[in-house]
mmCIF file of C-alpha atoms in Angstrom:
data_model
loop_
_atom_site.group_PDB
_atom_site.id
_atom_site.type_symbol
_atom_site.label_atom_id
_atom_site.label_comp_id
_atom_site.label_asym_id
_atom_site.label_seq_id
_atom_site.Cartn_x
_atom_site.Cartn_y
_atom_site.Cartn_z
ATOM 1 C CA UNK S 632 -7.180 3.545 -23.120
ATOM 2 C CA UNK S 633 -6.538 6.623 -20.772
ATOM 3 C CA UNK S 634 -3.458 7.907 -20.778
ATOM 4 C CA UNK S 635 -1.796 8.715 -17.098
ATOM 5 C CA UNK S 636 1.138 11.112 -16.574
ATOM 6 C CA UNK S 637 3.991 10.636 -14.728
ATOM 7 C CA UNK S 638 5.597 13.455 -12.325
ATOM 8 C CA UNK S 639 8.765 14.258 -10.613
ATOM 9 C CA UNK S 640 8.590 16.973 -7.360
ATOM 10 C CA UNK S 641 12.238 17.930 -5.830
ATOM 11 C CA UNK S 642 14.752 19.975 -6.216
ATOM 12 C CA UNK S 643 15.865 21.299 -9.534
ATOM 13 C CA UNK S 644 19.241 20.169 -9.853
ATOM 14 C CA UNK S 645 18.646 16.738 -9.213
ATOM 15 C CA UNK S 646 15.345 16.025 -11.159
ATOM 16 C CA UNK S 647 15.966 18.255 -14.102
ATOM 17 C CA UNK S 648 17.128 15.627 -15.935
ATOM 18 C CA UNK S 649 14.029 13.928 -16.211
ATOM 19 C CA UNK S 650 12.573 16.628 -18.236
ATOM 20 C CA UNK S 651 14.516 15.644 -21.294
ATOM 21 C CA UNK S 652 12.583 12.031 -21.297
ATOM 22 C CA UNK S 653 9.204 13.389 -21.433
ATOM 23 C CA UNK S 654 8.759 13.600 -17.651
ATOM 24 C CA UNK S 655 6.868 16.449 -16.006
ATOM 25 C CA UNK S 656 8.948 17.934 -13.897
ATOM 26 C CA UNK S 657 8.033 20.367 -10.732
ATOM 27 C CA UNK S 658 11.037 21.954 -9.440
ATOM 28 C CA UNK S 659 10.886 23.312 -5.708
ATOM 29 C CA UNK S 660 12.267 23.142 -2.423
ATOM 30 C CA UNK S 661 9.647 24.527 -0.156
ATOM 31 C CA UNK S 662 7.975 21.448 1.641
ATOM 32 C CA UNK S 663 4.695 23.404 1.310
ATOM 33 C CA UNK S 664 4.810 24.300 -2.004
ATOM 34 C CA UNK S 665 5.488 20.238 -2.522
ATOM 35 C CA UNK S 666 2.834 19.284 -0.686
ATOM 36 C CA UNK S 667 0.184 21.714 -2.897
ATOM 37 C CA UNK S 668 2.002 20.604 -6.207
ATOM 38 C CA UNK S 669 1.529 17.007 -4.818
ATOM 39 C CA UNK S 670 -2.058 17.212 -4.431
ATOM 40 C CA UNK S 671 -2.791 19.277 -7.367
ATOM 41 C CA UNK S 672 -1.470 16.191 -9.203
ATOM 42 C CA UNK S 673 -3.414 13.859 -7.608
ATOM 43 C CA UNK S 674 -6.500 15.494 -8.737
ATOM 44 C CA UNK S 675 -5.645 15.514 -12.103
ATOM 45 C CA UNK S 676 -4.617 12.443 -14.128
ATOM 46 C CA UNK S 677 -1.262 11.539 -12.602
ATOM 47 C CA UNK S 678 -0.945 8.175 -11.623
ATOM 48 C CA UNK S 679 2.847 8.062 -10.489
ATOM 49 C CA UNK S 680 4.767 11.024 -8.255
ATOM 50 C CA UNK S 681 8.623 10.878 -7.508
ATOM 51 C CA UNK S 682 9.135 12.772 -4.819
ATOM 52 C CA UNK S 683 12.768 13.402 -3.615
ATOM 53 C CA UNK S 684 13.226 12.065 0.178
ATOM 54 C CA UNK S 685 14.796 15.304 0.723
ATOM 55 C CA UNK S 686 11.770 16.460 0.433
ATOM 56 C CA UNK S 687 9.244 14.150 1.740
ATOM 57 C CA UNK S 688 10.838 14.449 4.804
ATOM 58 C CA UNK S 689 8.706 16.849 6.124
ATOM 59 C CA UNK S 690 5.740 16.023 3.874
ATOM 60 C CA UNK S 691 4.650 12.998 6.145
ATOM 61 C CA UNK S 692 0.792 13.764 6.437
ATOM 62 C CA UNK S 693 0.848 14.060 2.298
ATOM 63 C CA UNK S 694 2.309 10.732 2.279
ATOM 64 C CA UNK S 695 -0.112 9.143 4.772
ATOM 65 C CA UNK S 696 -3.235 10.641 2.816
ATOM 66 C CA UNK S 697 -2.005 8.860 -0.348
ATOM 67 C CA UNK S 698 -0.931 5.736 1.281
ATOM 68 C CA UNK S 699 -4.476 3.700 0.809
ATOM 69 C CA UNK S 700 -5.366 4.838 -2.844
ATOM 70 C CA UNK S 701 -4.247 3.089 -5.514
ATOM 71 C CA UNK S 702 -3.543 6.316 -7.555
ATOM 72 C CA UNK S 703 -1.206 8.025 -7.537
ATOM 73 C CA UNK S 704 1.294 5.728 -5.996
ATOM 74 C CA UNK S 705 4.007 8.480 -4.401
ATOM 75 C CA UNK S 706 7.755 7.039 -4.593
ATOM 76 C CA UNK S 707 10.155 8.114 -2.298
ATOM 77 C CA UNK S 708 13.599 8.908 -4.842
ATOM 78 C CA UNK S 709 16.931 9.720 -3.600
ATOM 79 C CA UNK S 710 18.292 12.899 -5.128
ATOM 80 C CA UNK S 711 21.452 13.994 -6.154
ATOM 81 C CA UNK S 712 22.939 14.150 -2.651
ATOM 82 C CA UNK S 713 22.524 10.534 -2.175
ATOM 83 C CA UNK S 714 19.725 8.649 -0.063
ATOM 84 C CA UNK S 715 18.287 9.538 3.447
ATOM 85 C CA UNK S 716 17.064 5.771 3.451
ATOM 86 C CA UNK S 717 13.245 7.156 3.959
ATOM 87 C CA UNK S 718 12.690 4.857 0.291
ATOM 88 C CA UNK S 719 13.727 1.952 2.193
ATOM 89 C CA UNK S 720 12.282 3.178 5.800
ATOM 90 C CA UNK S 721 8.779 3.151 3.636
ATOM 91 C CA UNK S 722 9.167 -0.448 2.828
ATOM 92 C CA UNK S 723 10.492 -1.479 6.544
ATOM 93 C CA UNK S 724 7.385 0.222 8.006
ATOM 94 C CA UNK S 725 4.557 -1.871 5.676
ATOM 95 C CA UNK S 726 5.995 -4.914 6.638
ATOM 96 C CA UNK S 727 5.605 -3.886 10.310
ATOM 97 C CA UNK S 728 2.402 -3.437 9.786
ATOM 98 C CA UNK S 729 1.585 -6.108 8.130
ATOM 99 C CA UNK S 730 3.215 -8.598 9.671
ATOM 100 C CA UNK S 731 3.667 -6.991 13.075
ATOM 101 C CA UNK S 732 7.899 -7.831 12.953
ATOM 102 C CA UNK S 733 10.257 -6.748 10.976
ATOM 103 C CA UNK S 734 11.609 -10.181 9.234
ATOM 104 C CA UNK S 735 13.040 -8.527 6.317
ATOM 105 C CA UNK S 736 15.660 -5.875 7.651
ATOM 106 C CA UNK S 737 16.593 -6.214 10.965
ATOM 107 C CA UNK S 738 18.609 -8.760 13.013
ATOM 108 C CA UNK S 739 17.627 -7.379 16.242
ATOM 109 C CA UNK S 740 17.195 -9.975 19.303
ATOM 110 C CA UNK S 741 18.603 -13.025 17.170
ATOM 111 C CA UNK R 62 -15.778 -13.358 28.863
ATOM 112 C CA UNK R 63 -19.278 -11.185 29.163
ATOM 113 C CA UNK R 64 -21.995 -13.110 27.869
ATOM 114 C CA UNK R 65 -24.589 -11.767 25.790
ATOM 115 C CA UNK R 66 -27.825 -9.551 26.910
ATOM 116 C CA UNK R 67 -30.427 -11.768 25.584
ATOM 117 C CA UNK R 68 -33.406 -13.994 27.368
ATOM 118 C CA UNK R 69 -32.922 -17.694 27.635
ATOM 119 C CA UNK R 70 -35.348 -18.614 25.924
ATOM 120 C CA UNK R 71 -35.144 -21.629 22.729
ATOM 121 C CA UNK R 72 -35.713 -19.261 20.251
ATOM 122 C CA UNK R 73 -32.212 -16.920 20.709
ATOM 123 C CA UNK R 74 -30.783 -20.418 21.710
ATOM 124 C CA UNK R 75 -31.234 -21.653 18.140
ATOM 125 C CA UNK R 76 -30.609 -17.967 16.686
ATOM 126 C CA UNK R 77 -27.196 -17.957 18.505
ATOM 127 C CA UNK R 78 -26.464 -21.111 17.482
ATOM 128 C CA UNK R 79 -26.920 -20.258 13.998
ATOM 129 C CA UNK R 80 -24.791 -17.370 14.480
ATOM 130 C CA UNK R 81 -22.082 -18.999 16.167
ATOM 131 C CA UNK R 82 -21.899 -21.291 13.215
ATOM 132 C CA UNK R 83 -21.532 -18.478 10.980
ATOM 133 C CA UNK R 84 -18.555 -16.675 12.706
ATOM 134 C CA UNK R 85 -16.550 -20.175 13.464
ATOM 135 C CA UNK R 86 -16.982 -20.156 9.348
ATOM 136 C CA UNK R 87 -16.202 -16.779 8.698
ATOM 137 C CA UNK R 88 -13.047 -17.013 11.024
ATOM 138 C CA UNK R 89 -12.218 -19.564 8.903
ATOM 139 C CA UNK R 90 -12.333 -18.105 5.881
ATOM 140 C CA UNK R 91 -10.565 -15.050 6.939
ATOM 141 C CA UNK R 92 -7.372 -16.933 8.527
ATOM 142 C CA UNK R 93 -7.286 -18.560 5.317
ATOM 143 C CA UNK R 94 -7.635 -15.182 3.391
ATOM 144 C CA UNK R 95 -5.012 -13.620 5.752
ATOM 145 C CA UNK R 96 -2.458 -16.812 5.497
ATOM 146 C CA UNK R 97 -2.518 -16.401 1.513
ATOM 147 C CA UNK R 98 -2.352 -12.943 1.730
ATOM 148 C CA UNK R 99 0.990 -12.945 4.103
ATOM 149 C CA UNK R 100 2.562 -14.878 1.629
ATOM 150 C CA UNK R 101 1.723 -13.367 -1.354
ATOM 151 C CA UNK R 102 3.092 -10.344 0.841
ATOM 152 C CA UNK R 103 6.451 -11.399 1.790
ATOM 153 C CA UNK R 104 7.318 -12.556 -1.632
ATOM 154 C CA UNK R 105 6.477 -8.926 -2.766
ATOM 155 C CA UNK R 106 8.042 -7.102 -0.379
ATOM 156 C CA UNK R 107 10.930 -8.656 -1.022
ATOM 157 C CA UNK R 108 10.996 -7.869 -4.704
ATOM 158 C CA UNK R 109 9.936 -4.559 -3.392
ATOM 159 C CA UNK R 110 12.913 -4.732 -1.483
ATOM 160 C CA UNK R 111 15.606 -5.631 -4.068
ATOM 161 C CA UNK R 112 13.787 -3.071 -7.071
ATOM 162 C CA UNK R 113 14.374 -0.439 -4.672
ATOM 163 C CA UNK R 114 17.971 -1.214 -3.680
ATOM 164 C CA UNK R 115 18.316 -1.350 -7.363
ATOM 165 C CA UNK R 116 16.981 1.794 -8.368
ATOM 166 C CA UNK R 117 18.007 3.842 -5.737
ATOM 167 C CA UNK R 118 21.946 2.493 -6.807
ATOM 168 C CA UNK R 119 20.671 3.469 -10.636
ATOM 169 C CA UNK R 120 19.581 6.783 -9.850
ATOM 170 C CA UNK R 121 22.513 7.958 -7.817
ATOM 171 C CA UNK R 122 24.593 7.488 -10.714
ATOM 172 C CA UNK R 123 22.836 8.717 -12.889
ATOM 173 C CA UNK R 124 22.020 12.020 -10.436
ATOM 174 C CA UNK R 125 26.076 11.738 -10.394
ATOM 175 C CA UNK R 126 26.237 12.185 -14.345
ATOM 176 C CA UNK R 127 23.655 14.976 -14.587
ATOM 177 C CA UNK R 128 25.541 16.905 -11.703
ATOM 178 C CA UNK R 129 28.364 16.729 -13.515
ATOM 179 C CA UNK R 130 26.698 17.752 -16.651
ATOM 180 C CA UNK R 131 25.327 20.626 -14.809
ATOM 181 C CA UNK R 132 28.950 21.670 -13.912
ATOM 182 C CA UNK R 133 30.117 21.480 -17.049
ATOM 183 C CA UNK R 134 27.505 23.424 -18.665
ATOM 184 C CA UNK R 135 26.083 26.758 -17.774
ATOM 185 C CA UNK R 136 22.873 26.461 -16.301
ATOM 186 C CA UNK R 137 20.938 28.136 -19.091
ATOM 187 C CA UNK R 138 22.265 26.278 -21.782
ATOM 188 C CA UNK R 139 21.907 23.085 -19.957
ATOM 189 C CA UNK R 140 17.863 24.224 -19.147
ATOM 190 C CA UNK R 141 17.304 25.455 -22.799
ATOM 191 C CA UNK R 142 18.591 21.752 -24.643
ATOM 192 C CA UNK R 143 16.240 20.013 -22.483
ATOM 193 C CA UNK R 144 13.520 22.390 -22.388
ATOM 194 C CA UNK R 145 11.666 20.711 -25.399
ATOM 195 C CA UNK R 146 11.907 16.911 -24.973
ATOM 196 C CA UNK R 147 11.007 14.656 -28.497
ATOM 197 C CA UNK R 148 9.130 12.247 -26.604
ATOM 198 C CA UNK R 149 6.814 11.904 -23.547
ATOM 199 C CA UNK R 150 5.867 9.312 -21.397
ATOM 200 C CA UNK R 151 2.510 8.155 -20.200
ATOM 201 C CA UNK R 152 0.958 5.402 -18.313
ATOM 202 C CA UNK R 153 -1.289 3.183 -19.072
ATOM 203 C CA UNK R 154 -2.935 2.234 -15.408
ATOM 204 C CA UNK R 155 -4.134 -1.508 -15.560
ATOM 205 C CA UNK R 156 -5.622 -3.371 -12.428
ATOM 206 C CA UNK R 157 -4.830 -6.483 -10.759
ATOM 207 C CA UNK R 158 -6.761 -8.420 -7.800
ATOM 208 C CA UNK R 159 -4.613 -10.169 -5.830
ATOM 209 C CA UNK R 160 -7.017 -11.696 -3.091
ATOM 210 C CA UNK R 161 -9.455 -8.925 -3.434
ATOM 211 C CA UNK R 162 -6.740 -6.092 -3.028
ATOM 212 C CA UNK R 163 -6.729 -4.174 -6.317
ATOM 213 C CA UNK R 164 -3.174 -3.531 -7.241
ATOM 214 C CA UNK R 165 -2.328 -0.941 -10.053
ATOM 215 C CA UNK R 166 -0.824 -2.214 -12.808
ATOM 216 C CA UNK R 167 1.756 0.282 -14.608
ATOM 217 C CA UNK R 168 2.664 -0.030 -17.928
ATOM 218 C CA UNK R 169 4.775 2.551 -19.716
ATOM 219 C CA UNK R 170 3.839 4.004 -23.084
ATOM 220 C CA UNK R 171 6.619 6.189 -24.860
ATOM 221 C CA UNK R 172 5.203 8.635 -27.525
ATOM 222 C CA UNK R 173 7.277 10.660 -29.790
ATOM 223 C CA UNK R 174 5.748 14.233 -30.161
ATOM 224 C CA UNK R 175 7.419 14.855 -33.451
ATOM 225 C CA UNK R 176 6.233 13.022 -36.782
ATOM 226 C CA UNK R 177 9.540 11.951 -37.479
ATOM 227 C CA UNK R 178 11.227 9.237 -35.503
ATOM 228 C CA UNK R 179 13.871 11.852 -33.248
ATOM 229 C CA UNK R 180 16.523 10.667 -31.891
ATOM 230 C CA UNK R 181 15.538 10.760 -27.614
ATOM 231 C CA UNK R 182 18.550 13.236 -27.182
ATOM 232 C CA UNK R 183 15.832 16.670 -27.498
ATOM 233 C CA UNK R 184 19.281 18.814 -28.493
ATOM 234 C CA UNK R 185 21.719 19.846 -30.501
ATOM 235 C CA UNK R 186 25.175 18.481 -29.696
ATOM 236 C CA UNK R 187 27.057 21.450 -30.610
ATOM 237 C CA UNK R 188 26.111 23.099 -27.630
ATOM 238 C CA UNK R 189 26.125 20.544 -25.102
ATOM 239 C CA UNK R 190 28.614 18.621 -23.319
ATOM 240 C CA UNK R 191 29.042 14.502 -23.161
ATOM 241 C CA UNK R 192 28.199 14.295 -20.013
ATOM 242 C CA UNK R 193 25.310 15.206 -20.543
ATOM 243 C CA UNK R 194 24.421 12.586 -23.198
ATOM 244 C CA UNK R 195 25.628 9.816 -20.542
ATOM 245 C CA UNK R 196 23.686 11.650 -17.738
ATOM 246 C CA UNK R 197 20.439 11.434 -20.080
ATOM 247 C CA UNK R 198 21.095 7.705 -21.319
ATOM 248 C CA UNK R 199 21.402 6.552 -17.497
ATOM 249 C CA UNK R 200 18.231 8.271 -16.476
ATOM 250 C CA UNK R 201 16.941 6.566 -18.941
ATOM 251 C CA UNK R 202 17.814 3.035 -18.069
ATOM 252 C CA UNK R 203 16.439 3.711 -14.691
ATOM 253 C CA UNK R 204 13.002 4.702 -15.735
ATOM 254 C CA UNK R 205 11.530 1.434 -16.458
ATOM 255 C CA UNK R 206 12.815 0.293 -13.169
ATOM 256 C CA UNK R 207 11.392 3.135 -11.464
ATOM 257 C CA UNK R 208 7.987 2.589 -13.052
ATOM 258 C CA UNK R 209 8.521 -1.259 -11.557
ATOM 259 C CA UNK R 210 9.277 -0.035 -8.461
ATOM 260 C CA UNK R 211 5.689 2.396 -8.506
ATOM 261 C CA UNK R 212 4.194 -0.868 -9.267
ATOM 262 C CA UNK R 213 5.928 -2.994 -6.336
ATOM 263 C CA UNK R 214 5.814 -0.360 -3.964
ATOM 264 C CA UNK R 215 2.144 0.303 -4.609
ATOM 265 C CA UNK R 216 1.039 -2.910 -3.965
ATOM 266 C CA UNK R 217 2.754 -3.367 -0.627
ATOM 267 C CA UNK R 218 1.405 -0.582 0.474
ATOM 268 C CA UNK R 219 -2.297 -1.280 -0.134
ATOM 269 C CA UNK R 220 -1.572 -5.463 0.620
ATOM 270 C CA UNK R 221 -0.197 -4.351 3.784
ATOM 271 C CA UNK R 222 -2.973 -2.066 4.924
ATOM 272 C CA UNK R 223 -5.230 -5.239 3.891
ATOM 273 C CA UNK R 224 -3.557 -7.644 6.005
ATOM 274 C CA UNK R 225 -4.038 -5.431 8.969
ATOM 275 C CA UNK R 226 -7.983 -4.521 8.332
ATOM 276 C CA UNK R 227 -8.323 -8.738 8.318
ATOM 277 C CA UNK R 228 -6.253 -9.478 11.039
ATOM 278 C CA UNK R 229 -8.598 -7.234 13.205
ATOM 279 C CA UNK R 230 -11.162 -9.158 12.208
ATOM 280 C CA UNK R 231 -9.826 -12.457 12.686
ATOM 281 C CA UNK R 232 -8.852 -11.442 16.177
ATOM 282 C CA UNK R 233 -12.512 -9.949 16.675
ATOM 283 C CA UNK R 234 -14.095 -12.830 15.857
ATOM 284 C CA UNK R 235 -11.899 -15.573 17.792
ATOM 285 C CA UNK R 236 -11.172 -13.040 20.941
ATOM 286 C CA UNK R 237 -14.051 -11.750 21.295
ATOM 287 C CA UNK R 238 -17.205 -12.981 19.068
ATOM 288 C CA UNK R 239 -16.547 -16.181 18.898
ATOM 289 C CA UNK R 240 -16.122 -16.824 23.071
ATOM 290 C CA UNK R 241 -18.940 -14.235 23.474
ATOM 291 C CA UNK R 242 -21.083 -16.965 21.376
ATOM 292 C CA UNK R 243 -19.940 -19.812 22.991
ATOM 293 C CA UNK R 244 -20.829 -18.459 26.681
ATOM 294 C CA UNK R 245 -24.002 -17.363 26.044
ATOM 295 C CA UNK R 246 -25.240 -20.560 24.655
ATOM 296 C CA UNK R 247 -24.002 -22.397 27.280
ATOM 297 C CA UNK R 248 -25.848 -19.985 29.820
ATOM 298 C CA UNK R 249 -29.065 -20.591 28.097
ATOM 299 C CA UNK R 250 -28.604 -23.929 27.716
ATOM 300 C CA UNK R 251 -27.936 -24.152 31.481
ATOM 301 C CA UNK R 252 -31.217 -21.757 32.359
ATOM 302 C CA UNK R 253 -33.145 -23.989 30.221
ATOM 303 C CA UNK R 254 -31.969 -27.200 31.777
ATOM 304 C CA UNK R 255 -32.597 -25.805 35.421
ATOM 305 C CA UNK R 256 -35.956 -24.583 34.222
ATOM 306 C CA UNK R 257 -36.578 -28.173 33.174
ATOM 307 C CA UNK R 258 -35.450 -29.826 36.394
ATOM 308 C CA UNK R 259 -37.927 -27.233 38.689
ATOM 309 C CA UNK R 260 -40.826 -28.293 36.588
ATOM 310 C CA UNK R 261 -40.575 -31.761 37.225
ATOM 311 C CA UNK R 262 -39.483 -31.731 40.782
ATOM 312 C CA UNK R 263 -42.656 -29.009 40.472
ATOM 313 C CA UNK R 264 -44.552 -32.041 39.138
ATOM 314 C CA UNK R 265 -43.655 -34.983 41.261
ATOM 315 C CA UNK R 266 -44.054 -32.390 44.142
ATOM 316 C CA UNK R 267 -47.607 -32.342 43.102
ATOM 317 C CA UNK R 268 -48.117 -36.082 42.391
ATOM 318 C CA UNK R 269 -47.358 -37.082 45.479
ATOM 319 C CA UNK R 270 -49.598 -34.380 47.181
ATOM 320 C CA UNK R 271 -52.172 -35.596 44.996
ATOM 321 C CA UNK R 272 -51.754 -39.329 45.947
ATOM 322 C CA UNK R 273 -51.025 -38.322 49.835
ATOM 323 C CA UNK R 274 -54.809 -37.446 49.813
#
């Protein structure tokens, strides 16, 4: 069976790590250098990218064009400075759209 | 509701009629389609939910341990032990249809790059520091989870697009096609029926001329 690759885009210090268990690892901190590195693995055979929230912060049209294709599945990561809660903002936002409320998070109006 | 440009005549009345039958079907189908779907949905996004609150716990700690690692260690040594890792990780990228939404399917395959079975640490430990080991070990543990989370996150993400393309259409077809059907046969049928009713008052007009002479 095809083999897919697994990648990690952020900043060094927090993602290094993952280099030592086989990851690939693409250290940067430019939002447009991220968002080339991001689709340059898309094209080829990656079928998972971390991306640090840090980062994807400003990478929101990346994020959209990736949101309806199966591969590669982009995951928002929290890096070493802790969350932004953009991971969880990601999750919040498909159940608004699929379900039109927000029944999972919020307690707003009850 | 605007009624459909067509001429009343019995052949669009049975053609509509046929059609309306069709979309009163396909609504049905669809609702259904979208009711399984929103279940199958929540009960995801709920894993998706806890996975990530899981992970994103993991990985903070472990971020904590490799920070400290970092500190502890210049940066060059700390670069050059983990510069050559003894294994690498691949995916293998299955698919799964869950009511015609094709959801990936990770599954994570761990190849050592040396013949010999290596120990996952790729360094020496004379020049590197415990926290480093930790550090490693946690990022570790997280990985599967992380690879879960792809999975979960992934499938949300495409289910919930899908639930939105087919509540359009259920709304198109029972706001809009559906009534649009319903009106226009009822015109016709009402054209036709008037039609019918000047003809014969047509006819006994004419019958009685014909007897009045």
């Amino acid at each position: 069976m095809f083999m897919y690759k697994i990648g990690v885009v952020g900043d060094k210090d927090s993602i290094l790590g993952f280099k030592a268990l086989g990851i690939s690892v693409f250290p940067t901190t430019d939002a447009r250098e991220a968002s080339r590195t991001i689709h340059k693995l898309a094209k080829e055979s990656y079928a998972v990218i971390f991306l640090t929230e840090q980062l994807a912060k400003d990478l929101d049209e990346t994020l959209e064009a990736f949101k309806d294709t199966v591969t590669p599945a982009i995951i928002l990561i929290p890096n070493n400075q802790g969350t932004l809660g953009l991971g969880m903002k990601g999750v919040r936002d498909s159940v608004e759209k699929a379900i039109g409320a927000d029944i999972l998070f919020g307690k707003e109006g009850r | 509701m605007a009624r459909l440009n067509v001429n009343p005549t019995r052949m669009e009345l049975s053609t509509l009629k046929k059609r309306l039958k069709t979309a009163k079907r396909g609504h049905k189908l669809l609702k259904d389609k979208q009711d399984e779907l929103m279940k199958r949905f929540i009960d995801m996004v709920k894993r998706n939910k806890e996975v990530r609150e899981a992970v994103e716990k993991e990985l903070t700690l472990a971020f904590k341990d490799f920070l400290i690692a970092r500190a502890v260690m210049s940066s060059e040594m700390l670069e050059e032990a983990i510069m050559y890792p003894t294994q690498r990780i691949n995916l293998e990228v299955g698919m799964k249809n869950i009511m015609s939404v094709n959801t990936p399917v990770f599954k994570l395959v761990t190849s050592d790059i040396e013949e010999e079975k290596a120990s996952s640490y790729p360094y020496g430990f004379a020049n590197t520091s415990s926290e480093l080991d930790s550090a490693i070990q946690s990022l570790q543990g997280v990985t599967e989870k992380l690879i879960e989370l792809a999975q979960v996150e992934k499938s949300c993400q495409l289910m919930a697009n899908e639930i939105e393309k087919t509540r359009r259409r259920v709304n198109a077809l029972e706001y809009v096609m559906i009534p649009q059907l319903i009106e226009t046969v009822k015109y016709i049928t009402m054209k036709l029926d008037e039609n019918e009713r000047g003809n014969r008052v047509r006819l006994m007009k004419v019958k009685d001329m014909v007897q009045a002479r």
